[in-house]
């Protein structure tokens, strides 16, 4: 008789008929049954533990306290010119009114670089924006508004305060469509689950050589197309990061660049207020105009 063990199915493939009197030999012993039950119990316990962690995070997000973030300092930004529809991101006021007029906003580079025209939407008005500094390595851009930005009561909008990002409750300020032509600003509860350094593919030049990992935050909050650049505020209303990406595998898992990554970029913008001549415009345009 020729028999071979077919792992991992654990049965014998024999070339002769097994007599009924021998069938009992193939039945699992009580020890094997006990081991299998223990294995199933361990799997169930692990699944329940994972579910408990997910529920705890969801509870932390939904139970987040109200934010003191200055939501008036957050604007919808649209890049126009290379697609049939505008490329939408979010920008946040990060400077006092400039002597040369206007104010500076911080956003992500991938939605504005290469566009023919960039504007901020302010209660039905389009305010022209100029790119004054770009960091292609960490996907950040500083924009200058053509005139000072004002709140609904007419007072100048102050720059948002900033702080080091820590784990804990947060608020994510973005915009959501309520019709084909109208959006409203919303504040989504969020939870910063950890600080980390993030290395990603270079979305501009496809070059991973000599690239520093960006200082980042892992965030539990839903993120959708058009949310890139949305500011993340801590419970004190301080800006701690800009959300730029979301997981393709885990729902509600997103990433933000810590605001400290923009320190030198903002200083460059305040001093020079010129377009960064080091940015290879031809290469960057491919990204903004990609289908």
Tab-separated table of C-alpha atoms in Angstrom:
chain	number	residue	atom	x	y	z
A	1	UNK	CA	0.000	0.000	0.000
A	2	UNK	CA	1.321	3.436	-0.934
A	3	UNK	CA	0.262	6.249	1.439
A	4	UNK	CA	1.417	9.838	1.765
A	5	UNK	CA	0.601	12.531	4.322
A	6	UNK	CA	-1.028	15.568	2.700
A	7	UNK	CA	0.009	18.463	4.996
A	8	UNK	CA	-1.502	20.672	6.220
A	9	UNK	CA	-4.843	18.960	5.593
A	10	UNK	CA	-3.725	16.079	7.810
A	11	UNK	CA	-5.310	13.110	6.063
A	12	UNK	CA	-3.892	10.023	4.375
A	13	UNK	CA	-4.192	9.428	0.644
A	14	UNK	CA	-4.052	5.641	0.265
A	15	UNK	CA	-4.266	3.568	-2.868
A	16	UNK	CA	-6.410	0.842	-1.342
A	17	UNK	CA	-9.814	0.888	0.225
A	18	UNK	CA	-9.723	1.356	3.989
A	19	UNK	CA	-11.649	-1.380	5.743
A	20	UNK	CA	-14.503	-0.234	8.016
A	21	UNK	CA	-12.761	-1.845	10.993
A	22	UNK	CA	-9.852	0.561	10.520
A	23	UNK	CA	-11.859	3.796	10.346
A	24	UNK	CA	-11.618	4.390	14.080
A	25	UNK	CA	-7.879	4.841	13.745
A	26	UNK	CA	-8.433	8.016	11.714
A	27	UNK	CA	-10.700	9.660	14.321
A	28	UNK	CA	-9.092	12.476	16.349
A	29	UNK	CA	-8.176	11.631	19.914
A	30	UNK	CA	-9.647	13.484	22.900
A	31	UNK	CA	-6.281	15.253	23.281
A	32	UNK	CA	-6.485	16.588	19.722
A	33	UNK	CA	-10.046	17.761	20.287
A	34	UNK	CA	-8.933	19.580	23.448
A	35	UNK	CA	-6.056	21.246	21.594
A	36	UNK	CA	-8.348	22.362	18.798
A	37	UNK	CA	-10.802	23.836	21.266
A	38	UNK	CA	-7.986	25.717	22.968
A	39	UNK	CA	-6.859	27.008	19.557
A	40	UNK	CA	-10.354	28.224	18.701
A	41	UNK	CA	-10.630	29.868	22.113
A	42	UNK	CA	-7.336	31.700	21.574
A	43	UNK	CA	-8.471	32.939	18.157
A	44	UNK	CA	-11.778	34.164	19.581
A	45	UNK	CA	-9.995	35.901	22.467
A	46	UNK	CA	-7.633	37.644	20.041
A	47	UNK	CA	-10.520	38.774	17.834
A	48	UNK	CA	-12.389	40.139	20.848
A	49	UNK	CA	-9.278	42.009	21.995
A	50	UNK	CA	-8.854	43.633	18.574
A	51	UNK	CA	-12.542	44.549	18.498
A	52	UNK	CA	-12.208	46.058	21.963
A	53	UNK	CA	-9.293	48.236	20.870
A	54	UNK	CA	-11.216	49.448	17.810
A	55	UNK	CA	-14.281	50.235	19.920
A	56	UNK	CA	-12.140	52.082	22.460
A	57	UNK	CA	-10.593	54.238	19.733
A	58	UNK	CA	-14.007	54.919	18.210
A	59	UNK	CA	-15.340	55.866	21.640
A	60	UNK	CA	-12.382	58.179	22.183
A	61	UNK	CA	-13.037	59.859	18.832
A	62	UNK	CA	-16.783	60.279	19.251
A	63	UNK	CA	-16.349	61.359	22.858
A	64	UNK	CA	-13.809	64.072	22.047
A	65	UNK	CA	-14.396	67.390	23.830
A	66	UNK	CA	-15.340	70.497	21.808
A	67	UNK	CA	-12.388	72.189	20.132
A	68	UNK	CA	-11.286	75.764	20.684
A	69	UNK	CA	-9.796	75.882	17.204
A	70	UNK	CA	-10.101	79.120	15.254
A	71	UNK	CA	-12.148	77.681	12.408
A	72	UNK	CA	-12.448	81.125	10.773
A	73	UNK	CA	-8.764	80.803	9.880
A	74	UNK	CA	-9.440	77.723	7.722
A	75	UNK	CA	-10.335	78.143	4.035
A	76	UNK	CA	-11.210	75.976	1.085
A	77	UNK	CA	-8.410	76.243	-1.503
A	78	UNK	CA	-8.953	75.451	-5.184
A	79	UNK	CA	-6.330	74.896	-7.865
A	80	UNK	CA	-7.582	75.721	-11.349
A	81	UNK	CA	-6.331	75.259	-14.876
A	82	UNK	CA	-5.095	71.756	-15.570
A	83	UNK	CA	-8.186	69.693	-14.827
A	84	UNK	CA	-11.790	70.044	-15.852
A	85	UNK	CA	-12.739	70.360	-12.189
A	86	UNK	CA	-10.829	72.298	-9.520
A	87	UNK	CA	-8.346	70.442	-7.332
A	88	UNK	CA	-9.552	71.036	-3.789
A	89	UNK	CA	-7.427	71.239	-0.664
A	90	UNK	CA	-7.601	73.142	2.631
A	91	UNK	CA	-5.469	76.087	3.755
A	92	UNK	CA	-4.919	77.639	7.193
A	93	UNK	CA	-3.908	81.222	8.033
A	94	UNK	CA	-0.450	81.189	9.645
A	95	UNK	CA	0.637	84.860	9.596
A	96	UNK	CA	-0.495	88.325	10.563
A	97	UNK	CA	-1.323	90.697	7.656
A	98	UNK	CA	1.877	91.422	5.715
A	99	UNK	CA	3.320	94.860	5.008
A	100	UNK	CA	3.070	94.018	1.320
A	101	UNK	CA	-0.636	93.166	1.768
A	102	UNK	CA	-2.274	89.835	2.201
A	103	UNK	CA	-1.572	86.961	4.562
A	104	UNK	CA	0.110	83.571	4.423
A	105	UNK	CA	-1.711	80.233	4.394
A	106	UNK	CA	-0.216	76.768	4.876
A	107	UNK	CA	-1.410	73.776	2.846
A	108	UNK	CA	-0.153	70.665	1.035
A	109	UNK	CA	1.857	71.119	-2.143
A	110	UNK	CA	0.277	68.351	-4.200
A	111	UNK	CA	-2.975	70.249	-4.731
A	112	UNK	CA	-1.574	73.626	-5.763
A	113	UNK	CA	1.829	73.244	-7.423
A	114	UNK	CA	1.578	73.365	-11.207
A	115	UNK	CA	-1.875	74.915	-11.265
A	116	UNK	CA	-2.410	77.973	-13.439
A	117	UNK	CA	-4.519	79.689	-10.797
A	118	UNK	CA	-5.041	79.130	-7.080
A	119	UNK	CA	-7.805	80.773	-5.043
A	120	UNK	CA	-9.254	80.723	-1.542
A	121	UNK	CA	-13.035	80.617	-1.265
A	122	UNK	CA	-14.430	83.097	1.247
A	123	UNK	CA	-18.221	83.325	1.549
A	124	UNK	CA	-18.782	83.224	-2.196
A	125	UNK	CA	-15.699	85.263	-3.106
A	126	UNK	CA	-12.564	83.972	-4.811
A	127	UNK	CA	-9.392	85.431	-3.307
A	128	UNK	CA	-6.322	84.976	-5.557
A	129	UNK	CA	-3.419	83.129	-3.943
A	130	UNK	CA	0.238	83.053	-4.938
A	131	UNK	CA	2.616	80.208	-4.141
A	132	UNK	CA	5.521	81.765	-2.242
A	133	UNK	CA	7.360	78.701	-0.899
A	134	UNK	CA	7.270	74.966	-1.603
A	135	UNK	CA	8.775	71.957	0.162
A	136	UNK	CA	8.511	69.070	-2.296
A	137	UNK	CA	10.140	66.613	0.105
A	138	UNK	CA	7.491	66.954	2.792
A	139	UNK	CA	4.644	68.040	0.489
A	140	UNK	CA	4.067	71.498	1.981
A	141	UNK	CA	3.275	74.846	0.373
A	142	UNK	CA	2.872	78.402	1.624
A	143	UNK	CA	0.375	80.632	-0.195
A	144	UNK	CA	-0.022	84.403	-0.019
A	145	UNK	CA	-3.497	85.909	-0.233
A	146	UNK	CA	-3.779	89.051	-2.338
A	147	UNK	CA	-5.471	90.910	0.523
A	148	UNK	CA	-5.870	90.417	4.283
A	149	UNK	CA	-8.461	87.818	5.207
A	150	UNK	CA	-11.341	88.905	7.408
A	151	UNK	CA	-13.882	87.243	9.655
A	152	UNK	CA	-17.634	87.612	9.179
A	153	UNK	CA	-17.678	90.637	11.492
A	154	UNK	CA	-15.017	92.342	9.372
A	155	UNK	CA	-12.158	91.972	11.831
A	156	UNK	CA	-8.783	90.670	10.570
A	157	UNK	CA	-8.233	86.952	10.983
A	158	UNK	CA	-5.375	86.162	13.335
A	159	UNK	CA	-2.935	83.334	12.613
A	160	UNK	CA	-3.626	80.088	14.420
A	161	UNK	CA	-1.382	79.196	17.368
A	162	UNK	CA	0.792	76.112	16.923
A	163	UNK	CA	1.988	73.388	19.278
A	164	UNK	CA	3.850	70.094	19.289
A	165	UNK	CA	1.568	67.208	18.355
A	166	UNK	CA	0.872	64.730	21.153
A	167	UNK	CA	-1.349	61.677	21.444
A	168	UNK	CA	-4.898	62.418	22.509
A	169	UNK	CA	-8.095	64.080	21.360
A	170	UNK	CA	-7.966	66.370	18.333
A	171	UNK	CA	-10.217	68.115	15.818
A	172	UNK	CA	-9.961	67.917	12.022
A	173	UNK	CA	-11.359	70.951	10.166
A	174	UNK	CA	-12.478	70.343	6.570
A	175	UNK	CA	-15.293	71.121	4.128
A	176	UNK	CA	-18.171	68.927	2.973
A	177	UNK	CA	-20.541	69.346	0.050
A	178	UNK	CA	-24.209	69.873	0.833
A	179	UNK	CA	-25.099	70.478	-2.826
A	180	UNK	CA	-23.385	70.555	-6.210
A	181	UNK	CA	-22.463	74.209	-5.709
A	182	UNK	CA	-22.199	74.686	-1.961
A	183	UNK	CA	-19.945	73.451	0.843
A	184	UNK	CA	-19.988	73.901	4.590
A	185	UNK	CA	-17.132	73.813	7.043
A	186	UNK	CA	-17.220	70.889	9.463
A	187	UNK	CA	-15.165	69.819	12.455
A	188	UNK	CA	-14.590	66.068	12.601
A	189	UNK	CA	-13.598	64.504	15.923
A	190	UNK	CA	-10.181	62.855	15.728
A	191	UNK	CA	-7.719	61.025	17.911
A	192	UNK	CA	-3.926	61.172	17.556
A	193	UNK	CA	-2.852	57.599	18.261
A	194	UNK	CA	0.921	58.003	17.900
A	195	UNK	CA	3.846	60.129	16.738
A	196	UNK	CA	6.123	58.674	14.077
A	197	UNK	CA	8.522	59.409	11.220
A	198	UNK	CA	7.025	58.650	7.806
A	199	UNK	CA	8.942	57.770	4.652
A	200	UNK	CA	6.808	57.711	1.507
A	201	UNK	CA	7.398	57.636	-2.217
A	202	UNK	CA	8.338	60.981	-3.706
A	203	UNK	CA	5.076	61.942	-5.425
A	204	UNK	CA	6.887	64.540	-7.525
A	205	UNK	CA	10.101	62.974	-8.762
A	206	UNK	CA	9.751	59.278	-7.809
A	207	UNK	CA	13.124	59.451	-6.052
A	208	UNK	CA	13.624	57.888	-2.631
A	209	UNK	CA	17.332	58.652	-2.392
A	210	UNK	CA	18.498	60.931	0.415
A	211	UNK	CA	14.962	61.714	1.541
A	212	UNK	CA	14.376	62.376	5.223
A	213	UNK	CA	11.380	60.800	6.903
A	214	UNK	CA	8.794	63.469	7.610
A	215	UNK	CA	7.735	64.059	11.214
A	216	UNK	CA	4.216	62.709	11.322
A	217	UNK	CA	1.163	61.789	13.342
A	218	UNK	CA	-1.092	58.753	12.980
A	219	UNK	CA	-4.674	59.927	13.310
A	220	UNK	CA	-7.991	58.126	13.721
A	221	UNK	CA	-10.486	60.122	11.688
A	222	UNK	CA	-12.262	59.628	8.344
A	223	UNK	CA	-10.549	61.359	5.427
A	224	UNK	CA	-11.838	61.890	1.885
A	225	UNK	CA	-10.791	63.442	-1.419
A	226	UNK	CA	-10.451	67.191	-0.938
A	227	UNK	CA	-9.453	66.937	2.737
A	228	UNK	CA	-5.700	67.164	2.078
A	229	UNK	CA	-4.144	70.065	3.932
A	230	UNK	CA	-6.921	70.076	6.505
A	231	UNK	CA	-5.571	71.326	9.841
A	232	UNK	CA	-5.481	69.132	12.903
A	233	UNK	CA	-6.010	71.012	16.180
A	234	UNK	CA	-5.450	69.801	19.721
A	235	UNK	CA	-8.009	70.324	22.481
A	236	UNK	CA	-6.509	73.768	23.218
A	237	UNK	CA	-7.201	74.946	19.666
A	238	UNK	CA	-3.533	74.828	18.631
A	239	UNK	CA	-2.478	73.652	15.172
A	240	UNK	CA	-0.459	70.436	15.432
A	241	UNK	CA	-0.438	69.091	11.876
A	242	UNK	CA	-1.805	68.933	8.332
A	243	UNK	CA	-3.578	65.756	7.249
A	244	UNK	CA	-2.327	64.542	3.863
A	245	UNK	CA	-3.148	60.851	3.419
A	246	UNK	CA	-5.331	57.945	4.476
A	247	UNK	CA	-4.906	54.178	4.646
A	248	UNK	CA	-6.166	52.025	1.788
A	249	UNK	CA	-6.484	49.058	4.129
A	250	UNK	CA	-7.810	50.407	7.425
A	251	UNK	CA	-10.882	52.631	7.508
A	252	UNK	CA	-10.512	55.801	9.534
A	253	UNK	CA	-6.712	55.602	9.706
A	254	UNK	CA	-4.994	58.739	8.401
A	255	UNK	CA	-1.668	60.548	8.589
A	256	UNK	CA	-0.652	64.134	9.194
A	257	UNK	CA	2.610	66.045	8.872
A	258	UNK	CA	3.539	67.741	12.136
A	259	UNK	CA	3.355	71.511	11.820
A	260	UNK	CA	6.977	71.880	13.001
A	261	UNK	CA	8.029	70.471	9.622
A	262	UNK	CA	6.949	73.783	8.079
A	263	UNK	CA	9.006	76.050	10.363
A	264	UNK	CA	11.839	76.776	7.933
A	265	UNK	CA	9.424	76.961	5.007
A	266	UNK	CA	7.314	79.592	6.752
A	267	UNK	CA	10.400	81.592	7.684
A	268	UNK	CA	11.533	81.526	4.053
A	269	UNK	CA	8.097	82.687	2.934
A	270	UNK	CA	7.987	85.546	5.430
A	271	UNK	CA	11.423	86.786	4.388
A	272	UNK	CA	11.343	86.358	0.637
A	273	UNK	CA	7.688	85.930	-0.401
A	274	UNK	CA	8.924	84.645	-3.751
A	275	UNK	CA	8.171	81.386	-5.574
A	276	UNK	CA	10.781	78.793	-4.697
A	277	UNK	CA	13.002	78.780	-7.783
A	278	UNK	CA	14.456	75.403	-6.782
A	279	UNK	CA	11.155	73.629	-7.476
A	280	UNK	CA	11.343	71.890	-10.894
A	281	UNK	CA	8.107	73.278	-12.318
A	282	UNK	CA	7.884	70.892	-15.275
A	283	UNK	CA	8.096	67.834	-13.029
A	284	UNK	CA	5.643	69.261	-10.519
A	285	UNK	CA	3.090	70.123	-13.180
A	286	UNK	CA	2.779	66.441	-14.064
A	287	UNK	CA	1.430	65.750	-10.609
A	288	UNK	CA	-1.150	68.520	-10.408
A	289	UNK	CA	-2.408	67.805	-13.917
A	290	UNK	CA	-2.426	64.017	-13.696
A	291	UNK	CA	-5.802	62.440	-14.597
